[in-house]
CSV table of C-alpha atoms and ligand atoms in Angstrom, one decimal:
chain,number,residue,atom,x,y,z
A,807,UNK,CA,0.0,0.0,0.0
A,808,UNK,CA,1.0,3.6,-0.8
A,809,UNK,CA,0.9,5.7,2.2
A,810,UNK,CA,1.8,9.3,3.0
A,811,UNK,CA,3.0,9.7,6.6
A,812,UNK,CA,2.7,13.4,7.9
A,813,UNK,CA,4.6,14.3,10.9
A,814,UNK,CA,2.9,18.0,11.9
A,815,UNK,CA,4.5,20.1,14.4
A,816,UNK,CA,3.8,23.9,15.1
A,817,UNK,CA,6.7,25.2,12.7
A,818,UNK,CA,7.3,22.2,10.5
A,819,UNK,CA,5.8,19.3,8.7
A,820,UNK,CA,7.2,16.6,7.8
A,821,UNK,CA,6.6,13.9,5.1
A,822,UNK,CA,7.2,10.8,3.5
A,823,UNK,CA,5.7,8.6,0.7
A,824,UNK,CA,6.3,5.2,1.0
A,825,UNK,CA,5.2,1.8,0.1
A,826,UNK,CA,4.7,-1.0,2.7
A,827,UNK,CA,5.3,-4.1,0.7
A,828,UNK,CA,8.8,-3.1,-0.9
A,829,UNK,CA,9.1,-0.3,2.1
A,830,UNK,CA,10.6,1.8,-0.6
A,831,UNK,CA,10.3,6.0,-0.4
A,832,UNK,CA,9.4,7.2,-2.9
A,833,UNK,CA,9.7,10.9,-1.6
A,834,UNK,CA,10.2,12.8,1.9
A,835,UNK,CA,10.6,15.8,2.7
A,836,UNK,CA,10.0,18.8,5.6
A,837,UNK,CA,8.2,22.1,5.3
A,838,UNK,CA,9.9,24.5,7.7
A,839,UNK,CA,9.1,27.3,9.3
A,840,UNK,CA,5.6,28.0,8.7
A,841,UNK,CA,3.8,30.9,9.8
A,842,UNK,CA,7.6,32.8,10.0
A,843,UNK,CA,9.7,34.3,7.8
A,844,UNK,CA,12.1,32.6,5.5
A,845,UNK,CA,10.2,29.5,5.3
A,846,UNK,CA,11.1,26.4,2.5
A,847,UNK,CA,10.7,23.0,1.7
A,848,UNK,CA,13.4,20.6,1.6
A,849,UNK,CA,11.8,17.8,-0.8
A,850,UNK,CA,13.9,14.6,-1.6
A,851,UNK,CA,13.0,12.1,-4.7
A,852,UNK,CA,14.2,8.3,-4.5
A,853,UNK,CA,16.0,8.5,-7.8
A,854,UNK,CA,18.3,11.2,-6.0
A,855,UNK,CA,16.7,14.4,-6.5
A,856,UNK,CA,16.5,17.3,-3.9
A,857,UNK,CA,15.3,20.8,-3.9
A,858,UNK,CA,14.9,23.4,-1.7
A,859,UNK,CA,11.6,25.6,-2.7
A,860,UNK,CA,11.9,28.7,-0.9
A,861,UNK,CA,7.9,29.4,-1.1
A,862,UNK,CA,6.3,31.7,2.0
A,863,UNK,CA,4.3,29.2,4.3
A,864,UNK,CA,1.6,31.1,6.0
A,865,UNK,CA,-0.1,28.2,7.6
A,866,UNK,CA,0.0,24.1,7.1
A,867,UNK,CA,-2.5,24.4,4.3
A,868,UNK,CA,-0.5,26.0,2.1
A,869,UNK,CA,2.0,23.9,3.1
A,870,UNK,CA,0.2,20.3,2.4
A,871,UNK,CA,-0.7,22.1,-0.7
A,872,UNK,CA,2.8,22.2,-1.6
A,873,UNK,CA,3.3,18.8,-0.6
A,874,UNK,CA,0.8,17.5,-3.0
A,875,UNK,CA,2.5,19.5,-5.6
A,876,UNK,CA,5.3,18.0,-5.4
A,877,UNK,CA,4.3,14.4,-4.9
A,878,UNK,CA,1.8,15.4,-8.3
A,879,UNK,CA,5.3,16.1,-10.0
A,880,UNK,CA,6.8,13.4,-8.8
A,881,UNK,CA,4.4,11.3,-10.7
A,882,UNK,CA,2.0,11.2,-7.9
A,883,UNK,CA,-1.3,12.3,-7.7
A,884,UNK,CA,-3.9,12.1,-5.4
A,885,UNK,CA,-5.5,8.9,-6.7
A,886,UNK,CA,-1.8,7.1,-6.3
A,887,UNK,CA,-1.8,8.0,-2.5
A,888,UNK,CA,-3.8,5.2,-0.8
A,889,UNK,CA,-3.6,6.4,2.5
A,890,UNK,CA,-2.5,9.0,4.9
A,891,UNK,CA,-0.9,8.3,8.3
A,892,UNK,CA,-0.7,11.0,11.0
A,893,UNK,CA,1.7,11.1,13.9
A,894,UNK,CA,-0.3,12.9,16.7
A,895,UNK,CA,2.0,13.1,20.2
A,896,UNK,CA,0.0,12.7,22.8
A,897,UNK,CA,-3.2,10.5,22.3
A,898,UNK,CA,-4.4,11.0,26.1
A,899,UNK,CA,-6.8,8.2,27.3
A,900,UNK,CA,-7.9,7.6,24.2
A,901,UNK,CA,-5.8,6.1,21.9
A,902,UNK,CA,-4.9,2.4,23.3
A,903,UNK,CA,-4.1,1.5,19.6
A,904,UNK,CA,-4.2,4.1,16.5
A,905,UNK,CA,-7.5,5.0,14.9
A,906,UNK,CA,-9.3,5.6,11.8
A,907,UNK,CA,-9.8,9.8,11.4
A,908,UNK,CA,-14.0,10.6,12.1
A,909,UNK,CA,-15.0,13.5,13.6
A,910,UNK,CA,-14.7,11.5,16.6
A,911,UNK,CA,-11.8,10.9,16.8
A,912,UNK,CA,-10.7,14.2,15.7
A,913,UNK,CA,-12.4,15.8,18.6
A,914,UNK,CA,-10.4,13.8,20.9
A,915,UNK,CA,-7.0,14.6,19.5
A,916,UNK,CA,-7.9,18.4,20.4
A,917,UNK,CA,-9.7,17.4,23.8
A,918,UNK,CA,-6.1,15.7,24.9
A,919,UNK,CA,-4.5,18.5,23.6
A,920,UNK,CA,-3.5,20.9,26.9
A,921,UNK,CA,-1.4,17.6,27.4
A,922,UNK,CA,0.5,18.5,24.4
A,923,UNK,CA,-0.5,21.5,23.6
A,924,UNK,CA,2.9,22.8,21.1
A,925,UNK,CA,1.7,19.9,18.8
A,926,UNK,CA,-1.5,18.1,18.9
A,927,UNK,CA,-3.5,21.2,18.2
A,928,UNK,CA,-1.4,21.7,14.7
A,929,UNK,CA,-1.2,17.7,14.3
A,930,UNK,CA,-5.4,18.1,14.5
A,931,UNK,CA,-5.5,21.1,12.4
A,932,UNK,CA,-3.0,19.0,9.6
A,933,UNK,CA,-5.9,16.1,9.9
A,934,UNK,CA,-8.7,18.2,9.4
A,935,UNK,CA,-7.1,19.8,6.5
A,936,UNK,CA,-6.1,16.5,4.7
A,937,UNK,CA,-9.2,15.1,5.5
A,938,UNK,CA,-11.7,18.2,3.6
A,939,UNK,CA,-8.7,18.3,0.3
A,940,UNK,CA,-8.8,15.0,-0.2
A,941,UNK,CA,-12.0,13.4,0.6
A,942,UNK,CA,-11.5,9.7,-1.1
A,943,UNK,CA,-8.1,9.4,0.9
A,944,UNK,CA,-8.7,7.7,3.9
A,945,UNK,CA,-6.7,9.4,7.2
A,946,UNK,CA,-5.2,7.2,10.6
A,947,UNK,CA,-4.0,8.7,13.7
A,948,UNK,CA,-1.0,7.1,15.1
A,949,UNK,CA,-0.5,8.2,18.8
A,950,UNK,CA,3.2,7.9,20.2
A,951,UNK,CA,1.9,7.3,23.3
A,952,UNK,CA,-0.4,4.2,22.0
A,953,UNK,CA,2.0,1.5,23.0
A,954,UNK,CA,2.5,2.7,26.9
A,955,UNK,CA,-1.3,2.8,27.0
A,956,UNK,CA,-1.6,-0.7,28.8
A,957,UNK,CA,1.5,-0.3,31.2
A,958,UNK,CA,0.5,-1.8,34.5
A,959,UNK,CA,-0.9,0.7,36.6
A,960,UNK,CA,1.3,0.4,39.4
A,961,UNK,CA,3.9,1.6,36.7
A,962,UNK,CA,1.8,4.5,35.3
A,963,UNK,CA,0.2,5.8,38.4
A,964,UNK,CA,1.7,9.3,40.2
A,965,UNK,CA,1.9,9.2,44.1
A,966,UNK,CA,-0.4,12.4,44.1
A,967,UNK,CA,-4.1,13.0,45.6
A,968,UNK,CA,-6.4,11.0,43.3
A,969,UNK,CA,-9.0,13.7,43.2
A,970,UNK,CA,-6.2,15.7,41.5
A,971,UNK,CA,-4.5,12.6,38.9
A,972,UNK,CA,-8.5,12.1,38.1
A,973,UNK,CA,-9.4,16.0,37.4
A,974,UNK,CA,-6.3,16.6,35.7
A,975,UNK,CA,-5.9,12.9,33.7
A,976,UNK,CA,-2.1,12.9,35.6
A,977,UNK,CA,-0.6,9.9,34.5
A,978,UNK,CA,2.0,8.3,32.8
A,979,UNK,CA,1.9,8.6,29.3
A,980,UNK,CA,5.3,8.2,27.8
A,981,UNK,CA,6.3,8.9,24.3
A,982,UNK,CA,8.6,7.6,21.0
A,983,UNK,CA,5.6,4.5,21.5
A,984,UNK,CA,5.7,4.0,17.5
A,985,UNK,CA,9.3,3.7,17.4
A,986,UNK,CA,9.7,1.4,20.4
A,987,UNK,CA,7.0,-1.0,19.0
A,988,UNK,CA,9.6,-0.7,15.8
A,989,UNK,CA,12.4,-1.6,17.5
A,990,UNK,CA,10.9,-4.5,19.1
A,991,UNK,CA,9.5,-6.0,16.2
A,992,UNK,CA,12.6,-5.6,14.3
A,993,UNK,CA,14.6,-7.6,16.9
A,994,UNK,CA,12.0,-10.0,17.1
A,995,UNK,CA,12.3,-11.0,13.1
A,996,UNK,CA,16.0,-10.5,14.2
A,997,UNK,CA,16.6,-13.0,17.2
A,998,UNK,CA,13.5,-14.9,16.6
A,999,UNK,CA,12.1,-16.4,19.7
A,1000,UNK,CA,14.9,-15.8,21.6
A,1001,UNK,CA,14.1,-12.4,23.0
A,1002,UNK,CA,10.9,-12.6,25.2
A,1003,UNK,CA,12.1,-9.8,27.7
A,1004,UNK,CA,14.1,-6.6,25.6
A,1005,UNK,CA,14.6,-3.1,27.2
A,1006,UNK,CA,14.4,-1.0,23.8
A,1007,UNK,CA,16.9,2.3,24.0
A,1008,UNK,CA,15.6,5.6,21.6
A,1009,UNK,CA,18.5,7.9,22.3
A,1010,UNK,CA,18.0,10.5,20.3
A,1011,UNK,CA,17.9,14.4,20.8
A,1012,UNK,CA,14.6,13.1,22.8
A,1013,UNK,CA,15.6,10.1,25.0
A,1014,UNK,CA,13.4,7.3,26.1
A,1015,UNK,CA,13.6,3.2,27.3
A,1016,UNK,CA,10.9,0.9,27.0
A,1017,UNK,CA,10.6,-1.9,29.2
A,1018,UNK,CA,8.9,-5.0,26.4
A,1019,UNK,CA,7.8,-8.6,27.1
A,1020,UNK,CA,6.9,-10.4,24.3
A,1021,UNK,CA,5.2,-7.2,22.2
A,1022,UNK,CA,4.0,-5.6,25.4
A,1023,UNK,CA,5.0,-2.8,27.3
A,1024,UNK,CA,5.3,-2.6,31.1
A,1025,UNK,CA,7.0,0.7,31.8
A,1026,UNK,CA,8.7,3.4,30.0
A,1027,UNK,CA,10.7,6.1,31.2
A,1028,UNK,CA,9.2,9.6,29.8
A,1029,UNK,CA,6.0,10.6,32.2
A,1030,UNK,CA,3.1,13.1,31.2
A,1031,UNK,CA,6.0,14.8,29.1
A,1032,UNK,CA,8.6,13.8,27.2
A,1033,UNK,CA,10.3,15.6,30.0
A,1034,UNK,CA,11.4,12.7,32.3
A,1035,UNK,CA,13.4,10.2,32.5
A,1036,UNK,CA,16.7,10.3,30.4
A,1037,UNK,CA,19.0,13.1,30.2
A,1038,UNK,CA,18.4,15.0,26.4
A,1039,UNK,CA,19.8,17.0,24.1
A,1040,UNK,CA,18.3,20.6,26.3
A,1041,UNK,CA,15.9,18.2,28.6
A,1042,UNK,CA,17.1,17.5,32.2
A,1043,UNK,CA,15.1,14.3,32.5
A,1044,UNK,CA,13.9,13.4,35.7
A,1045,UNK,CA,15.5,15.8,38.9
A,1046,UNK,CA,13.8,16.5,42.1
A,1047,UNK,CA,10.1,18.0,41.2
A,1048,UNK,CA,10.7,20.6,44.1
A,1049,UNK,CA,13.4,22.4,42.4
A,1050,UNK,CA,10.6,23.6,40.4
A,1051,UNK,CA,9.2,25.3,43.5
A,1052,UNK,CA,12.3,26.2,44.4
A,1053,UNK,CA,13.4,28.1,40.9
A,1054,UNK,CA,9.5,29.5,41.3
A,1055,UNK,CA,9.9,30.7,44.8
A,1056,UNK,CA,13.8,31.6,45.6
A,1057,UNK,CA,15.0,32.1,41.5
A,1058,UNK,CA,12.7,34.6,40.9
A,1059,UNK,CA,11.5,32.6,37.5
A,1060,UNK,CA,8.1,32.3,36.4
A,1061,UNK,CA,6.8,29.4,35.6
A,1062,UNK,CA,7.0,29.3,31.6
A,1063,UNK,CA,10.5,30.3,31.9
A,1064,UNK,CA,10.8,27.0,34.4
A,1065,UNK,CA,9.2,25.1,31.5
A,1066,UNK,CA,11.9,26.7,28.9
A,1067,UNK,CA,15.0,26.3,31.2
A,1068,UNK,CA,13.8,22.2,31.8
A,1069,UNK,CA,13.0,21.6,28.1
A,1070,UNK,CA,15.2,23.7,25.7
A,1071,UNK,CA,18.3,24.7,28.2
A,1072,UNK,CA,19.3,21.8,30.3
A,1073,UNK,CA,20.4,18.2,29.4
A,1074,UNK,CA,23.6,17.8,27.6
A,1075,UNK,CA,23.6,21.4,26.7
A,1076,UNK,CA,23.9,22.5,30.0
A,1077,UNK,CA,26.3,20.2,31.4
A,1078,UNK,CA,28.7,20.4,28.7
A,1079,UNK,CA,28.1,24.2,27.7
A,1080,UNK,CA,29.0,23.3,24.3
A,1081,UNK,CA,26.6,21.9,22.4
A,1082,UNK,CA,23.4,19.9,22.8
A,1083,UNK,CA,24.6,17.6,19.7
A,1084,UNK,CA,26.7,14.4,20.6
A,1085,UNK,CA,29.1,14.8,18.5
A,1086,UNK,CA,30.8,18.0,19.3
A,1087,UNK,CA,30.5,16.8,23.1
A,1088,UNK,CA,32.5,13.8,22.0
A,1089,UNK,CA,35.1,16.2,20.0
A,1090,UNK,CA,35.2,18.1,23.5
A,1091,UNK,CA,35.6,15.6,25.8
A,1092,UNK,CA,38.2,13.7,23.6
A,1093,UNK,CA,39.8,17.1,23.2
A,1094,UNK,CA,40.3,17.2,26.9
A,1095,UNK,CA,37.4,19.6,28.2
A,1096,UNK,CA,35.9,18.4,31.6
A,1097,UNK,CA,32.3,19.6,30.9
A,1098,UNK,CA,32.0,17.8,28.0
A,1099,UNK,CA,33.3,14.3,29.8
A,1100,UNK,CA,30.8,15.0,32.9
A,1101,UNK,CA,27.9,15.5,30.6
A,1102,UNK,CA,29.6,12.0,28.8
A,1103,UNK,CA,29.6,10.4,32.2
A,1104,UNK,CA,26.6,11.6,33.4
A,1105,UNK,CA,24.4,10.3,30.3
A,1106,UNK,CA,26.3,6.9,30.5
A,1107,UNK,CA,25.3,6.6,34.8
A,1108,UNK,CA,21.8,7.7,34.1
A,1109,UNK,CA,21.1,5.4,30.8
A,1110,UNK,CA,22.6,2.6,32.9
A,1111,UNK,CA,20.4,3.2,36.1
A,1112,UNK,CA,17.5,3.7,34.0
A,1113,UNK,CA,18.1,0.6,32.0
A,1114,UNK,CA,18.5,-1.5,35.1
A,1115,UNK,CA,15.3,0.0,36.5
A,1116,UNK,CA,13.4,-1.2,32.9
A,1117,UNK,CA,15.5,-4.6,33.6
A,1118,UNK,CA,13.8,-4.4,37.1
A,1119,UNK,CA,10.3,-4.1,35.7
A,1120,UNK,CA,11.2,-7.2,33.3
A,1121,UNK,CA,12.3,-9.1,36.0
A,1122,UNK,CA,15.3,-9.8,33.5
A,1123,UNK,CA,15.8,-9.3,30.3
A,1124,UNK,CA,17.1,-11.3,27.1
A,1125,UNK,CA,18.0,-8.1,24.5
A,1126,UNK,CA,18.5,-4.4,24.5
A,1127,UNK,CA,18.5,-2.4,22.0
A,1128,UNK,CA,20.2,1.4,20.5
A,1129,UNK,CA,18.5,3.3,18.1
A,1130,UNK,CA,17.9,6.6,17.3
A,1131,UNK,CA,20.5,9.2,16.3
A,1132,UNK,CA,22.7,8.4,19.0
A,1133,UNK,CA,22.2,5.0,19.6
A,1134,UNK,CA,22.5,4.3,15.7
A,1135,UNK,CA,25.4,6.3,15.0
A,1136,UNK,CA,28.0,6.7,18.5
A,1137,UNK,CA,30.3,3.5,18.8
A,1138,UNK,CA,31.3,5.5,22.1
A,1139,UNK,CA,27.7,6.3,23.8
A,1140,UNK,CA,27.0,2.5,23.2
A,1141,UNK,CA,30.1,1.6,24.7
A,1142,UNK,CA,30.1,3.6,27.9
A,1143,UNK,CA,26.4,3.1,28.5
A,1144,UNK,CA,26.6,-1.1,28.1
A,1145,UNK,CA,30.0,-0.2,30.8
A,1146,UNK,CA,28.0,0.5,33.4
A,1147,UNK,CA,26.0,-3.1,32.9
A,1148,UNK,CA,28.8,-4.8,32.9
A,1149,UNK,CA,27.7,-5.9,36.5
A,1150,UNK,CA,24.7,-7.2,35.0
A,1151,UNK,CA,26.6,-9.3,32.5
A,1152,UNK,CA,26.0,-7.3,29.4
A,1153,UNK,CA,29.3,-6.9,27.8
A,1154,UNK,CA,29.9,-5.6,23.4
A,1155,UNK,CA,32.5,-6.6,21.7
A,1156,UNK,CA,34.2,-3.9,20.5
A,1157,UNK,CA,34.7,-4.5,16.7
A,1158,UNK,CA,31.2,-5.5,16.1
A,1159,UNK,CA,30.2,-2.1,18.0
A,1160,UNK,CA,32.6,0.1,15.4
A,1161,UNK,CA,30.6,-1.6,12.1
A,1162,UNK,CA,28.5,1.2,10.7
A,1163,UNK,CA,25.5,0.1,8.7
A,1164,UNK,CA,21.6,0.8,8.0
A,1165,UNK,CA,20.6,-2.7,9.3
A,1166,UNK,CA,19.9,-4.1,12.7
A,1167,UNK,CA,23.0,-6.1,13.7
A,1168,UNK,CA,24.2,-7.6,16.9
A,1169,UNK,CA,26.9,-5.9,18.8
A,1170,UNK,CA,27.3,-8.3,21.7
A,1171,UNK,CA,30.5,-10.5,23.0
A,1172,UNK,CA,29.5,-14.1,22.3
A,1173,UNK,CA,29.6,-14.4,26.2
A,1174,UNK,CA,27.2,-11.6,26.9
A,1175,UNK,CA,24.2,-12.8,29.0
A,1176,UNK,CA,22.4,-10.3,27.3
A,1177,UNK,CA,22.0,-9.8,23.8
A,1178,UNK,CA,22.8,-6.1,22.2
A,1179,UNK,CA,21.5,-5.0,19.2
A,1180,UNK,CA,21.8,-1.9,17.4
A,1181,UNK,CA,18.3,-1.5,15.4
A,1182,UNK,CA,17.9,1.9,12.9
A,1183,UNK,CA,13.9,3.5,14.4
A,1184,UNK,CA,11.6,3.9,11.3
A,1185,UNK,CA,8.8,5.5,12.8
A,1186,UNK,CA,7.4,6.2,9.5
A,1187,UNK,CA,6.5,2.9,8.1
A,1188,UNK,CA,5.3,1.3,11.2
A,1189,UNK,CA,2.7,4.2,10.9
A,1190,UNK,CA,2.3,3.2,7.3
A,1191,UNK,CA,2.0,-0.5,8.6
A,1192,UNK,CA,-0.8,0.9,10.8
A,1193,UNK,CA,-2.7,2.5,8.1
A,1194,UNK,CA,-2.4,-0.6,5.8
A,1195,UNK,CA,-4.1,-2.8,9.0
A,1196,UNK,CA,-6.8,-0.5,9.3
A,1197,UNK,CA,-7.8,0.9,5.6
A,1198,UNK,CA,-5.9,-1.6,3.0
A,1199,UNK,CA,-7.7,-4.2,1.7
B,1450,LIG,P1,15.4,13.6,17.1
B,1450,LIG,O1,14.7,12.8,16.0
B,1450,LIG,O2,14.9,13.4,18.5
B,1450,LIG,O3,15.6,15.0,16.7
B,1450,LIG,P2,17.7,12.0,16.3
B,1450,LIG,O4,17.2,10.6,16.6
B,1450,LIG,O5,17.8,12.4,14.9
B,1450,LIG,O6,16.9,13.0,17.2
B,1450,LIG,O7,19.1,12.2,17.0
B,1450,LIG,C1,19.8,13.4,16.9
B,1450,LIG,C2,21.0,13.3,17.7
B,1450,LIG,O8,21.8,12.1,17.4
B,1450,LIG,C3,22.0,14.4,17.5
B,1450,LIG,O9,21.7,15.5,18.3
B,1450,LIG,C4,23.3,13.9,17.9
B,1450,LIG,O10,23.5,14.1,19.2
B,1450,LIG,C5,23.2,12.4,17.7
B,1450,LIG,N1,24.0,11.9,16.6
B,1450,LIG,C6,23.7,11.8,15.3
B,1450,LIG,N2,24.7,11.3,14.6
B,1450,LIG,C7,25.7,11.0,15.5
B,1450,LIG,C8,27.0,10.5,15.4
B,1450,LIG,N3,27.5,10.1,14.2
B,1450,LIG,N4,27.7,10.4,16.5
B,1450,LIG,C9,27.2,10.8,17.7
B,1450,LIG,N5,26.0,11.3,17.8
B,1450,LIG,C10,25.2,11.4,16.7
């Protein structure tokens, strides 16, 4: 099946055409920054072709216009795209698995919205969009936080009054659900039925673990944000909730300033005052700069601890598994996060971890109890595989 996968966020919208059989692209590309100046599109062809179309973008319709322009070009129109898959962030309590677009369920991407409120409301608005240009292309709603959905509830529920968690919805939600559901299945057709128990790493620029038996998830590290857990790119992950009050009350900061000092000026960034990006923490830290190797140190300790706590929730476990941008691509984040298991028994061997390649492959020492795996995310056609079970035929 041909599906288009749209990834919406307030600024940007991403895209990919792709087919699920042959999972060949046929085109991607991102629209960036709509609604401000300078925006473009950066569109990409499977033959090799790229372009950058500096067009203004006043909103996501013109946008998705654009989009369909270019796909039209491309050699294809509206009656070659078979389906459309939406990423929405947060699906609230009501998106267990993903779901055909109705009004319905439209209305309940926006009513969860508050939760997520810098990208469902543009996500819905991208739907709604779609869904009155083309009317004989079928839309699907693929919620990241889908696959936490079902997490046990002594896993999902906050120690807090229960007149509040019910008012509010507080809850564990987690995120990066889609690609953690990847990842499993791809080390499932990997290891076959070996792997029963796998604690699934998404270390990206966002940073999540995923605790899975046998398809299922039992705990996840990111909470009613993306906020917890892992230490990101410019996220602090999980820190004491009362230094909140305590930047509030004795800092002197309001409260959206809190929010933009947790989310887009901590993490990495802030430990290493450097860079947010991996690979010029590396640079520093191999170049002798002692911020650089705390912020190394500190993401190795904290990836460790949390992995063990996933391991915890497993009662064991058989597999784990890098992805993502740094998982994929750092030979030395692998290596100094699977260090601090070695007490656990997980143990790489080193020339296995240094192959580079697009594939899943196994990085572990033959005597590893656990198995390690290195398995490139692609978000984009497990939402296309979602679409295909719900409108293909
Ligand atoms: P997101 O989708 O959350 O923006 P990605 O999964 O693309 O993030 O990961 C981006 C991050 O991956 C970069 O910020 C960088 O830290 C890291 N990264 C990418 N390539 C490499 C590399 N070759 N070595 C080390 N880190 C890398």
């Amino acid at each position: 099946m041909r599906v288009l996968v749209i990834n919406a966020g307030s600024s940007s919208l991403k895209y990919q055409l792709l087919d699920t059989k042959s999972k060949e692209v046929f085109a991607k590309g991102n629209c960036e920054r709509i609604g401000i100046d300078g925006s473009f599109i950066g569109h990409e062809e499977n033959d090799g072709g790229k372009q950058k179309l500096e067009v203004e973008l006043p909103d996501h319709k013109t946008a998705i216009k654009h989009v369909f322009d270019l796909l039209a070009q491309a050699g294809f129109d509206t009656e070659a795209i078979e389906g459309i898959g939406h990423r929405v962030v947060q699906g609230g309590w009501y998106f267990p698995e993903s779901k055909v677009v109705t009004d319905e369920t439209l209305g309940w991407v926006r009513e969860v919205a508050p939760l997520a409120p810098l990208h469902n409301y543009a996500e819905a608005d991208v739907i709604e969009i779609c869904r009155n240009m083309f009317p004989s292309i079928g839309n699907v709603i693929v919620a990241d936080t889908s696959f936490h959905y079902d997490i046990p509830e002594k896993a999902w529920r906050y120690a807090l009054p229960r007149d509040v968690v019910d008012r509010l919805h507080i809850r564990k939600y987690g995120a990066h659900g889609t690609s953690h559901r990847y990842i499993w299945r791809t080390t499932r057709e990997f290891l076959g039925g070996d792997v029963h128990k796998l604690v699934s790493c998404h270390l990206g620029s966002g940073a999540s673990l995923s605790a899975i038996e046998d398809g299922r998830d039992k705990d996840t590290t990111m909470g009613l944000t993306p906020l917890d857990g892992l230490i990101m790119g410019t996220r602090c992950g999980t820190i004491d909730p009362a230094t909140v009050c305590y930047l509030v009350r004795e800092g002197g900061y309001s409260i959206d300033e809190v929010d933009t000092m947790m989310n887009k000026q901590a993490g990495m960034l802030a430990l290493s005052g450097r860079s947010s990006d991996s690979r010029d923490i590396e640079e520093g830290a191999a170049a002798g700069d002692a911020n650089c190797q705390m912020a190394l140190d500190m993401f190795y300790y904290r990836t460790g601890q949390l992995i063990a706590e996933m391991a915890q929730s497993l009662q064991g476990f058989d597999a784990m598994a890098f992805s993502a941008g740094i998982g994929e691509n750092s030979a030395t984040m692998r290596a100094g996060v699977a260090q601090e298991l070695a007490w656990l028994g997980v143990k790489i061997d080193p020339e296995l971890n240094k192959v580079r390649s697009d594939e899943a492959r196994l990085i572990s020492a033959a005597d590893s109890k656990v198995k390690v795996l290195v398995v490139p995310t692609n978000e984009e056609l497990m939402i296309a595989y979602d679409v295909e079970a719900l409108l293909g035929r």
